[in-house]
Coordinates of N, CA and C in Angstrom, one line a residue:
X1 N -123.1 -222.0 -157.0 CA -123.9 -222.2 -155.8 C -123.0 -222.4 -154.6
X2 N -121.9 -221.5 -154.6 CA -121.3 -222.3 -153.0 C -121.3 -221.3 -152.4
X3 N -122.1 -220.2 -152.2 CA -122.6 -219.6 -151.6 C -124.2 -220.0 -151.1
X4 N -124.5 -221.0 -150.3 CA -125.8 -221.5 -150.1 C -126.7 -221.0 -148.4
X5 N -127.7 -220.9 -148.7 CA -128.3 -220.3 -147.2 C -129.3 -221.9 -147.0
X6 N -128.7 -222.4 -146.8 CA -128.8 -223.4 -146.0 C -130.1 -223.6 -145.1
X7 N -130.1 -222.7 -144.1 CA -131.3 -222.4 -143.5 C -132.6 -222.5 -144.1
X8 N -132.5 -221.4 -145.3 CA -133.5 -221.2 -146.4 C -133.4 -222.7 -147.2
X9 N -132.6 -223.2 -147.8 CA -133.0 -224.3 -148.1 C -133.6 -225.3 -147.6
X10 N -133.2 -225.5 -146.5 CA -134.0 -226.7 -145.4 C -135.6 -226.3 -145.5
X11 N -135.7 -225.2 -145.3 CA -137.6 -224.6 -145.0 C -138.0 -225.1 -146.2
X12 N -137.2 -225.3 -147.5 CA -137.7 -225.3 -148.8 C -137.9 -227.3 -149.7
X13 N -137.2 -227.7 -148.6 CA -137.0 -229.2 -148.8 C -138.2 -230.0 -148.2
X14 N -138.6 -231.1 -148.8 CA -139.5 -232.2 -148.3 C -138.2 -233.0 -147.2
X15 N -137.3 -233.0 -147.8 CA -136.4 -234.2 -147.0 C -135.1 -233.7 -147.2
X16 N -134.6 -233.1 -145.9 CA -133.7 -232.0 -145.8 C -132.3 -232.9 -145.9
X17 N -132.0 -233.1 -147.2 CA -130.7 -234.0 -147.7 C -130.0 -233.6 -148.7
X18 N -128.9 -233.0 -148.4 CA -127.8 -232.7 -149.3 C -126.6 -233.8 -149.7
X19 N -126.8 -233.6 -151.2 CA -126.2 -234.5 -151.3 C -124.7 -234.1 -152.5
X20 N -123.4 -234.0 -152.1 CA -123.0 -232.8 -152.3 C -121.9 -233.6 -153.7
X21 N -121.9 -233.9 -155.1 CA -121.2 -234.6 -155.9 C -119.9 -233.7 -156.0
X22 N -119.5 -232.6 -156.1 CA -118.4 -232.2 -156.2 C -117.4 -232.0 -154.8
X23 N -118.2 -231.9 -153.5 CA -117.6 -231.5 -152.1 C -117.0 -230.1 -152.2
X24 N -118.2 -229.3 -152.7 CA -118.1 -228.0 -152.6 C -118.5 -227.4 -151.4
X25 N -119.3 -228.2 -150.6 CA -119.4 -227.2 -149.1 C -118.3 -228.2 -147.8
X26 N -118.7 -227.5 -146.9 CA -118.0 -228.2 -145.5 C -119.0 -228.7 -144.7
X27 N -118.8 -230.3 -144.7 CA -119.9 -231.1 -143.9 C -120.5 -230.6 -142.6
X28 N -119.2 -229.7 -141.7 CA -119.7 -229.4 -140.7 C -121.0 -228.5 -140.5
X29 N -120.2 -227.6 -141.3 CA -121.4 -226.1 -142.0 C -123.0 -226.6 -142.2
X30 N -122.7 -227.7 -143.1 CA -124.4 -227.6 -144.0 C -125.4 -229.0 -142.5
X31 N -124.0 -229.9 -141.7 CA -124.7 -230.5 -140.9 C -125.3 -229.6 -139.5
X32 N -124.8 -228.5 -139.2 CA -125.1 -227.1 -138.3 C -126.0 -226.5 -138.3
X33 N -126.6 -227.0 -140.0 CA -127.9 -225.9 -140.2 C -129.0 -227.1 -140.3
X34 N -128.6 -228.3 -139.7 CA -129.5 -229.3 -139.8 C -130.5 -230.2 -140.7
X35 N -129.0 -230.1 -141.8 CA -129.6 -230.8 -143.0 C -128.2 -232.2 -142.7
X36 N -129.2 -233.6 -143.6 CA -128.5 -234.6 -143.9 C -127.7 -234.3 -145.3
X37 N -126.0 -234.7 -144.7 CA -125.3 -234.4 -145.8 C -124.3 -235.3 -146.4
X38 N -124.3 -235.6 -147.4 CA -123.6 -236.8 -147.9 C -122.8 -236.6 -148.9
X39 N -121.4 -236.5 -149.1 CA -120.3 -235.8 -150.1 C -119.8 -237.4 -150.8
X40 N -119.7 -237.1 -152.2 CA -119.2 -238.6 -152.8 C -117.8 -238.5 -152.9
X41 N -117.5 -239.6 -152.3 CA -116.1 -239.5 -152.4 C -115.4 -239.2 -151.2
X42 N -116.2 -238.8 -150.5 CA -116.1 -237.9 -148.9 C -116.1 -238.7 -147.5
X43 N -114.9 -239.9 -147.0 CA -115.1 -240.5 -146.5 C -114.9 -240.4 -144.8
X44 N -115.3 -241.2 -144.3 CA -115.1 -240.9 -142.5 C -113.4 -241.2 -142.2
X45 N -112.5 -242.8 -143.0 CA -111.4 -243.0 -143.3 C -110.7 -243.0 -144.7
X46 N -109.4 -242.9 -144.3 CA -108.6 -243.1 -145.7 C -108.6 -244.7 -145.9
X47 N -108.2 -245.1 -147.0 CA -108.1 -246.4 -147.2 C -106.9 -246.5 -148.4

């Protein structure tokens, strides 16, 4: 699935939240198409 239409998905969601366990997409990408996106492991800093 890392080919995703995003767009299409959001119309298809109750609660447009991606939540991404492997960080197979790019945060920017899937936040653009105006979904909440949340990558594990995927942080704002290094630590």
């Amino acid at each position: 699935f890392r080919s995703v239409d995003f767009a299409w998905l959001k119309s298809r969601l109750t609660l447009p939240v991606i939540v991404d366990g492997r960080n197979l997409f790019e945060p920017e990408a899937v936040k653009a198409k105006g979904l909440l996106y949340y990558a594990v492991g995927r942080g704002d800093s290094l630590q």
